Short mmCIF file of C-alpha atoms in Angstrom, two decimals:
data_model
loop_
_atom_site.label_atom_id
_atom_site.label_comp_id
_atom_site.label_asym_id
_atom_site.label_seq_id
_atom_site.Cartn_x
_atom_site.Cartn_y
_atom_site.Cartn_z
CA MET A 1 98.90 93.93 117.97
CA ASN A 2 101.79 94.16 115.82
CA PRO A 3 102.73 98.04 115.98
CA LEU A 4 103.56 97.92 112.32
CA ASP A 5 99.65 97.17 111.60
CA GLY A 6 99.38 100.60 111.97
CA THR A 7 101.80 102.33 109.62
CA ALA A 8 102.31 102.48 105.73
CA SER A 9 105.95 102.31 103.72
CA THR A 10 108.27 105.07 103.42
CA HIS A 11 107.77 104.84 99.79
CA LEU A 12 103.70 105.16 99.18
CA ILE A 13 103.88 108.27 101.82
CA ARG A 14 106.67 109.86 99.21
CA LEU A 15 104.32 108.63 96.14
CA VAL A 16 101.43 109.87 97.39
CA ARG A 17 103.12 113.63 99.11
CA ASP A 18 104.34 114.42 95.42
CA ALA A 19 100.56 113.46 93.85
CA ALA A 20 99.54 116.22 96.46
CA LEU A 21 101.90 118.59 95.20
CA ARG A 22 101.50 117.71 91.84
CA ALA A 23 97.18 117.98 92.48
CA GLY A 24 97.71 121.28 93.91
CA VAL A 25 98.03 120.49 97.05
CA ARG A 26 99.20 123.94 99.06
CA PRO A 27 103.26 122.88 100.46
CA GLU A 28 101.99 123.99 103.62
CA GLN A 29 98.65 122.08 103.85
CA ILE A 30 101.69 118.67 103.30
CA ALA A 31 104.04 120.17 105.99
CA ALA A 32 101.81 120.08 108.58
CA VAL A 33 101.32 116.28 108.10
CA HIS A 34 103.13 114.65 110.40
CA GLY A 35 106.36 111.77 109.20
CA VAL A 36 105.91 113.30 105.55
CA ASP A 37 109.33 115.16 105.62
CA GLU A 38 112.70 114.07 103.89
CA ALA A 39 114.75 113.08 107.13
CA ALA A 40 111.30 110.49 108.31
CA LEU A 41 111.30 109.56 104.71
CA THR A 42 114.77 108.28 104.20
CA GLY A 43 115.11 104.56 103.88
CA GLU A 44 112.72 101.54 103.61
CA LEU A 45 113.35 100.76 107.59
CA ASN A 46 111.17 104.16 109.15
CA ARG A 47 107.50 103.27 108.86
CA ILE A 48 104.49 106.18 108.78
CA PRO A 49 101.54 106.45 110.71
CA LEU A 50 98.55 105.22 108.56
CA ASP A 51 96.87 108.18 109.87
CA SER A 52 99.38 110.31 107.84
CA LEU A 53 98.77 109.00 104.77
CA VAL A 54 95.03 108.92 104.56
CA ARG A 55 95.61 112.82 105.58
CA LEU A 56 97.45 112.92 102.42
CA TRP A 57 94.50 111.40 100.40
CA GLU A 58 92.17 113.47 102.13
CA LEU A 59 94.12 116.42 100.35
CA ILE A 60 94.00 115.30 97.03
CA ALA A 61 90.50 113.97 97.13
CA HIS A 62 89.79 117.52 98.40
CA THR A 63 91.78 119.82 96.45
CA ARG A 64 91.30 117.83 92.72
CA THR A 65 87.44 116.21 93.43
CA THR A 66 86.98 114.90 89.96
CA PRO A 67 86.93 111.65 88.50
CA GLY A 68 90.95 110.44 87.44
CA ALA A 69 92.60 111.98 91.21
CA GLY A 70 94.04 108.32 91.58
CA VAL A 71 94.80 107.75 88.29
CA ALA A 72 96.81 110.65 88.04
CA VAL A 73 98.75 109.31 91.12
CA VAL A 74 99.84 106.27 89.11
CA ARG A 75 100.52 107.95 86.15
CA ASP A 76 103.40 109.52 87.76
CA ALA A 77 104.83 105.97 89.71
CA PRO A 78 107.18 103.57 87.59
CA LEU A 79 107.70 100.03 88.08
CA GLY A 80 110.44 100.26 91.07
CA SER A 81 108.55 103.37 92.90
CA LEU A 82 106.94 101.12 95.82
CA ASN A 83 110.67 98.98 95.87
CA THR A 84 110.58 95.63 96.40
CA TRP A 85 107.09 95.60 96.65
CA ASP A 86 106.49 96.26 93.12
CA TYR A 87 109.41 93.50 92.32
CA LEU A 88 107.31 91.04 94.28
CA VAL A 89 104.32 91.49 91.95
CA THR A 90 106.04 91.52 88.51
CA THR A 91 108.67 88.46 89.10
CA GLY A 92 106.45 85.08 89.12
CA ALA A 93 105.69 83.42 86.26
CA THR A 94 102.07 84.53 85.76
CA LEU A 95 100.14 87.49 87.16
CA THR A 96 98.25 85.21 89.01
CA ASP A 97 101.41 83.78 90.77
CA SER A 98 103.05 86.96 91.56
CA LEU A 99 100.16 88.49 93.39
CA HIS A 100 99.33 85.02 95.58
CA ALA A 101 103.00 84.65 96.40
CA ALA A 102 103.17 88.70 97.32
CA GLN A 103 99.93 88.95 98.71
CA PRO A 104 101.32 87.59 102.46
CA TYR A 105 103.43 91.11 102.10
CA HIS A 106 101.03 93.61 101.50
CA ARG A 107 102.12 95.20 105.18
CA LEU A 108 105.54 95.91 103.39
CA VAL A 109 103.14 98.97 101.87
CA THR A 110 100.45 99.69 104.15
CA ALA A 111 98.70 98.91 107.51
CA ALA A 112 97.12 95.38 107.72
CA ALA A 113 93.93 96.78 107.59
CA GLU A 114 93.68 98.21 104.28
CA GLY A 115 92.24 94.79 102.82
CA PHE A 116 93.93 93.41 99.60
CA ASP A 117 91.90 90.58 98.07
CA LEU A 118 92.63 87.99 95.28
CA ASP A 119 90.27 85.65 93.63
CA GLY A 120 89.52 83.43 91.01
CA ASP A 121 91.15 80.00 89.51
CA GLY A 122 91.30 81.35 85.65
CA ASP A 123 89.86 84.95 85.94
CA LEU A 124 92.11 86.98 88.50
CA THR A 125 89.52 89.48 90.83
CA ILE A 126 91.40 92.08 92.58
CA GLY A 127 89.99 93.83 95.52
CA TYR A 128 90.89 96.47 97.48
CA ARG A 129 89.37 97.88 101.06
CA THR A 130 90.26 100.86 102.42
CA THR A 131 90.00 101.52 106.15
CA ALA A 132 89.45 105.40 105.27
CA GLY A 133 86.26 106.57 106.31
CA ASP A 134 85.42 109.93 104.46
CA PRO A 135 83.92 108.54 100.95
CA ALA A 136 85.88 110.45 98.74
CA VAL A 137 89.12 109.82 100.13
CA VAL A 138 87.80 106.41 99.54
CA ALA A 139 87.17 106.94 95.98
CA VAL A 140 90.26 108.09 95.50
CA VAL A 141 92.29 105.34 97.56
CA ASN A 142 90.62 102.82 95.24
CA GLU A 143 90.89 104.18 92.23
CA TYR A 144 95.19 104.34 92.79
CA VAL A 145 94.96 101.08 94.08
CA LEU A 146 93.15 99.48 91.16
CA ALA A 147 94.80 101.55 88.72
CA TYR A 148 98.54 100.81 90.17
CA TYR A 149 97.60 97.18 89.45
CA LEU A 150 96.55 97.72 85.66
CA ARG A 151 99.57 99.18 85.59
CA ARG A 152 101.59 96.93 86.86
CA ALA A 153 100.32 94.05 84.68
CA ARG A 154 100.72 95.92 81.66
CA GLU A 155 104.72 96.51 82.50
CA ALA A 156 104.97 92.76 83.42
CA THR A 157 103.09 90.84 80.51
CA GLY A 158 104.56 93.59 77.81
CA ARG A 159 100.58 93.22 76.93
CA PRO A 160 97.83 96.13 76.68
CA ILE A 161 95.95 94.16 79.36
CA ARG A 162 92.36 95.42 79.73
CA PRO A 163 90.25 94.34 82.67
CA SER A 164 86.98 92.52 81.59
CA ARG A 165 85.48 94.50 84.31
CA VAL A 166 85.88 97.27 87.36
CA THR A 167 83.75 97.90 89.93
CA PHE A 168 83.47 100.88 92.36
CA GLY A 169 81.47 101.14 95.41
CA HIS A 170 81.37 104.97 95.18
CA ALA A 171 78.45 106.55 93.03
CA ALA A 172 78.73 106.90 89.55
CA PRO A 173 80.37 110.37 88.62
CA ALA A 174 78.78 112.80 86.54
CA ASP A 175 81.48 112.15 83.89
CA HIS A 176 83.72 108.81 84.24
CA SER A 177 85.46 109.17 81.11
CA GLU A 178 88.92 109.18 82.14
CA LEU A 179 88.32 106.33 84.09
CA ALA A 180 87.08 104.68 81.14
CA ALA A 181 89.91 105.86 79.45
CA ALA A 182 92.45 104.39 82.04
CA PHE A 183 91.30 101.02 82.55
CA GLY A 184 90.89 101.02 78.72
CA THR A 185 87.28 99.40 79.42
CA GLU A 186 83.90 101.45 80.01
CA ASN A 187 83.01 98.16 81.60
CA ILE A 188 82.86 100.43 84.77
CA GLU A 189 79.80 99.85 87.51
CA PHE A 190 79.30 102.32 89.96
CA ASP A 191 77.19 101.47 93.68
CA ALA A 192 79.04 98.12 93.78
CA PRO A 193 79.13 95.53 96.78
CA ALA A 194 83.54 96.23 96.49
CA ASP A 195 85.85 98.03 94.65
CA SER A 196 87.61 95.36 92.32
CA MET A 197 89.22 94.39 88.74
CA THR A 198 89.12 91.70 86.90
CA PHE A 199 91.56 90.34 84.82
CA THR A 200 90.72 87.18 82.48
CA ALA A 201 92.10 83.96 82.06
CA ALA A 202 94.25 84.64 79.55
CA ASP A 203 96.04 87.83 80.82
CA ALA A 204 96.48 86.24 84.11
CA THR A 205 97.98 83.40 83.52
CA ALA A 206 100.24 84.87 81.17
CA PRO A 207 103.83 84.26 80.98
CA LEU A 208 105.61 87.63 82.62
CA LEU A 209 108.37 89.08 80.78
CA ARG A 210 110.74 88.78 83.34
CA PRO A 211 110.22 85.65 85.38
CA ASP A 212 112.67 85.31 87.89
CA PRO A 213 111.98 82.56 90.81
CA THR A 214 114.95 82.63 92.64
CA LEU A 215 115.07 86.37 92.64
CA ASN A 216 111.21 86.55 94.12
CA GLN A 217 113.20 84.27 96.33
CA LEU A 218 115.41 86.76 97.93
CA LEU A 219 112.59 89.54 97.81
CA ARG A 220 110.32 87.58 99.96
CA SER A 221 113.68 87.18 102.50
CA HIS A 222 114.32 90.71 102.37
CA ALA A 223 110.62 91.74 102.92
CA ASP A 224 111.00 89.91 106.18
CA LEU A 225 114.10 91.07 107.22
CA VAL A 226 112.37 94.57 106.41
CA LEU A 227 108.96 93.67 108.77
CA ALA A 228 111.57 92.63 111.36
CA SER A 229 113.68 95.72 111.43
CA ALA A 230 111.10 98.15 110.63
CA ARG A 231 110.40 100.75 113.54
CA PRO A 232 106.93 103.33 113.43
CA ILE A 233 107.84 106.35 113.19
CA ALA A 234 105.80 107.69 116.64
CA ASP A 235 102.55 109.59 115.87
CA PRO A 236 101.97 113.83 116.79
CA LEU A 237 100.84 112.63 120.13
CA ASP A 238 103.34 110.42 120.66
CA ALA A 239 106.21 112.59 119.90
CA PHE A 240 104.33 115.96 121.74
CA ARG A 241 104.05 113.81 124.95
CA ALA A 242 108.04 111.64 125.01
CA ALA A 243 108.54 116.16 124.52
CA LEU A 244 106.69 117.48 127.21
CA ALA A 245 108.12 114.57 129.77
CA GLU A 246 111.78 115.26 129.02
CA THR A 247 111.07 118.89 129.89
CA LEU A 248 109.48 118.30 132.40
CA ASP A 249 111.76 116.37 133.90
CA ARG A 250 114.47 119.17 132.77
CA GLY A 251 112.14 121.47 135.41
CA GLU A 252 111.84 123.80 132.25
CA VAL A 253 107.88 122.85 130.86
CA SER A 254 106.44 125.44 129.27
CA LEU A 255 104.64 125.23 125.41
CA ASP A 256 106.72 127.09 123.73
CA THR A 257 109.79 125.02 124.92
CA VAL A 258 107.97 121.88 123.84
CA ALA A 259 107.24 123.34 120.30
CA ARG A 260 110.69 124.28 119.98
CA ARG A 261 112.24 120.65 120.38
CA LEU A 262 109.29 119.36 117.63
CA LEU A 263 109.93 122.24 115.34
CA LEU A 264 106.52 123.78 115.82
CA SER A 265 105.05 126.93 115.89
CA ARG A 266 103.45 127.59 119.50
CA ARG A 267 99.98 127.88 116.77
CA THR A 268 100.87 124.36 115.24
CA LEU A 269 101.24 122.43 118.23
CA GLN A 270 97.86 123.59 120.05
CA ARG A 271 95.98 122.88 116.50
CA GLN A 272 97.26 119.49 116.81
CA LEU A 273 96.92 118.72 120.20
CA ALA A 274 93.09 120.19 119.55
CA GLU A 275 93.12 117.40 116.76
CA HIS A 276 93.80 114.60 119.24
CA GLY A 277 90.89 115.56 121.77
CA THR A 278 92.98 117.28 124.37
CA THR A 279 94.78 120.22 125.40
CA TRP A 280 97.89 121.56 126.45
CA ARG A 281 96.41 122.12 130.03
CA GLN A 282 95.30 118.68 130.09
CA GLU A 283 98.56 116.93 129.01
CA VAL A 284 100.74 118.65 131.54
CA ASP A 285 98.81 117.54 133.86
CA LEU A 286 98.52 113.80 132.99
CA ALA A 287 102.33 114.06 132.63
CA ARG A 288 103.11 115.48 136.40
CA TYR A 289 100.18 112.79 137.15
CA GLU A 290 102.61 110.32 135.41
CA GLN A 291 105.91 111.72 136.88
CA ALA A 292 104.83 112.60 140.76
CA LYS A 293 103.63 108.92 140.81
CA SER A 294 107.11 107.50 139.84
CA LEU A 295 108.71 109.54 142.08
CA LEU A 296 106.60 108.85 144.80
CA ALA A 297 107.00 105.27 144.36
CA GLU A 298 111.04 105.41 144.21
CA GLY A 299 110.95 107.22 147.31
CA LYS A 300 114.02 109.25 146.86
CA LEU A 301 112.69 112.62 147.34
CA THR A 302 110.55 114.66 149.45
CA THR A 303 106.85 115.54 148.63
CA ALA A 304 108.32 119.44 148.92
CA ALA A 305 111.47 118.46 146.17
CA ILE A 306 108.71 117.08 143.60
CA ALA A 307 106.64 119.56 144.12
CA ASN A 308 109.16 121.80 142.82
CA LYS A 309 110.62 119.52 140.35
CA LEU A 310 107.44 118.86 138.75
CA GLY A 311 106.85 122.83 138.88
CA PHE A 312 104.28 123.56 141.79
CA ALA A 313 104.23 126.27 143.73
CA ASP A 314 104.89 124.15 146.91
CA ASP A 315 103.73 120.87 148.36
CA ARG A 316 100.70 121.83 149.37
CA ALA A 317 100.23 122.53 145.63
CA LEU A 318 101.06 118.95 144.60
CA ARG A 319 98.56 117.49 147.88
CA LYS A 320 95.64 119.15 146.07
CA ALA A 321 96.00 117.95 142.93
CA PHE A 322 96.95 114.70 144.09
CA HIS A 323 93.89 114.23 145.77
CA ARG A 324 92.11 115.59 142.37
CA TRP A 325 93.64 112.85 140.97
CA THR A 326 93.56 109.75 142.99
CA GLY A 327 91.45 110.62 145.85
CA VAL A 328 94.61 110.44 148.32
CA SER A 329 97.51 112.34 149.41
CA PRO A 330 100.72 111.74 148.23
CA THR A 331 102.06 110.15 151.46
CA ALA A 332 98.87 107.73 151.21
CA LEU A 333 100.49 105.97 147.57
CA ALA A 334 104.11 106.47 148.93
CA ARG A 335 103.78 103.96 151.81
#
C-alpha cells in the first residue's frame, strides 16, 4: 500500500478547518484534531491522515445540521484554494478534457479510496464516493464535492452553468431550497444510488476561457513530483509510540513526560489513546517488550541491565514480564 493512500493534502485540510471555524465549531475542538495546526499545514509536501479530514467534516456536520453545510465550504474556496488541483481541472481545452486529464492525479487532493468518477461521451457526469461512515458526514462531504466542481466549471467556462441533474444518496431533507439555489436547479434527486452531478454536452464540451496545454502539462509534471516527494504526517498513535520509545530508551518514561513531548495535556493524551482502543499501561507494556527483544538480540547487556534500562524493579520482574509476553525466559530467547 502506498503510504499516501490514506492521506489528504494540506490545502484541503486548511480549507475544511477554516470552514469548520466559520460554521461555529469551537477552536478547542479543532485544536484536538491531529495535523491541522499551522506547522503541519506549511507546504504542500506534508500529507495529513484522512482520519483528521473526516474528523473535521464530522465537526461541521454535527454543528450545522441543515442542508447547505457543504455548499458553504465552497463559497469560501476561490480558484487556487486547492493549489495545483484547481488549475489542473480548469486549464484544458474543455471541462471534459480537463477533468479526464486531472483524474489520475486525484490523490494530489485526497486519499486514493475516495472515489472520483467521470462518465459520459457527450453529457458529463461527475460522481463521488467518500469512505466516511457517518451518513450525516457523507451528506456534507458529497454536497461539498459536487458544489466544488460546479464552481470550478463556472469559473473555467465563464458560463452560468446549471447541471441537468443532481443526485444525492442521502434522504431528502425537509427543505432543500438552499441546495436548489446553489446548484441552480430543482432537479435534485435524493435517496439515489450514487452522489453525482451531470453537465450537458454543451457545457461539458464548451471551450474554456484560459486553455493552456503547456501549463496543463507542467502542472501534471509538478503533481508527479509532489506525489513522489510527499511525506505523511504520522497519526497520533504513531507519534505517541515514537515519543514513548524515545523516552523509554532514555530511562525517563512517564505519562507526563510523553505528553509534554507531544505538546498535549495528560488528559488529552489519555483520551487520544482511548479513541485508538488502547491505554497508557498497554502501550508501555508493548514498548518494553519491543525494546527488551531488541536489547536481548544485541546481546550486549545483562538481563539486570536491561531490566534497569526499561524501568523494571529488578531482573526478576523482567523475567516475569517476559514469560507473560512470550511464554519463555529472556535467556531462552537470547540463545
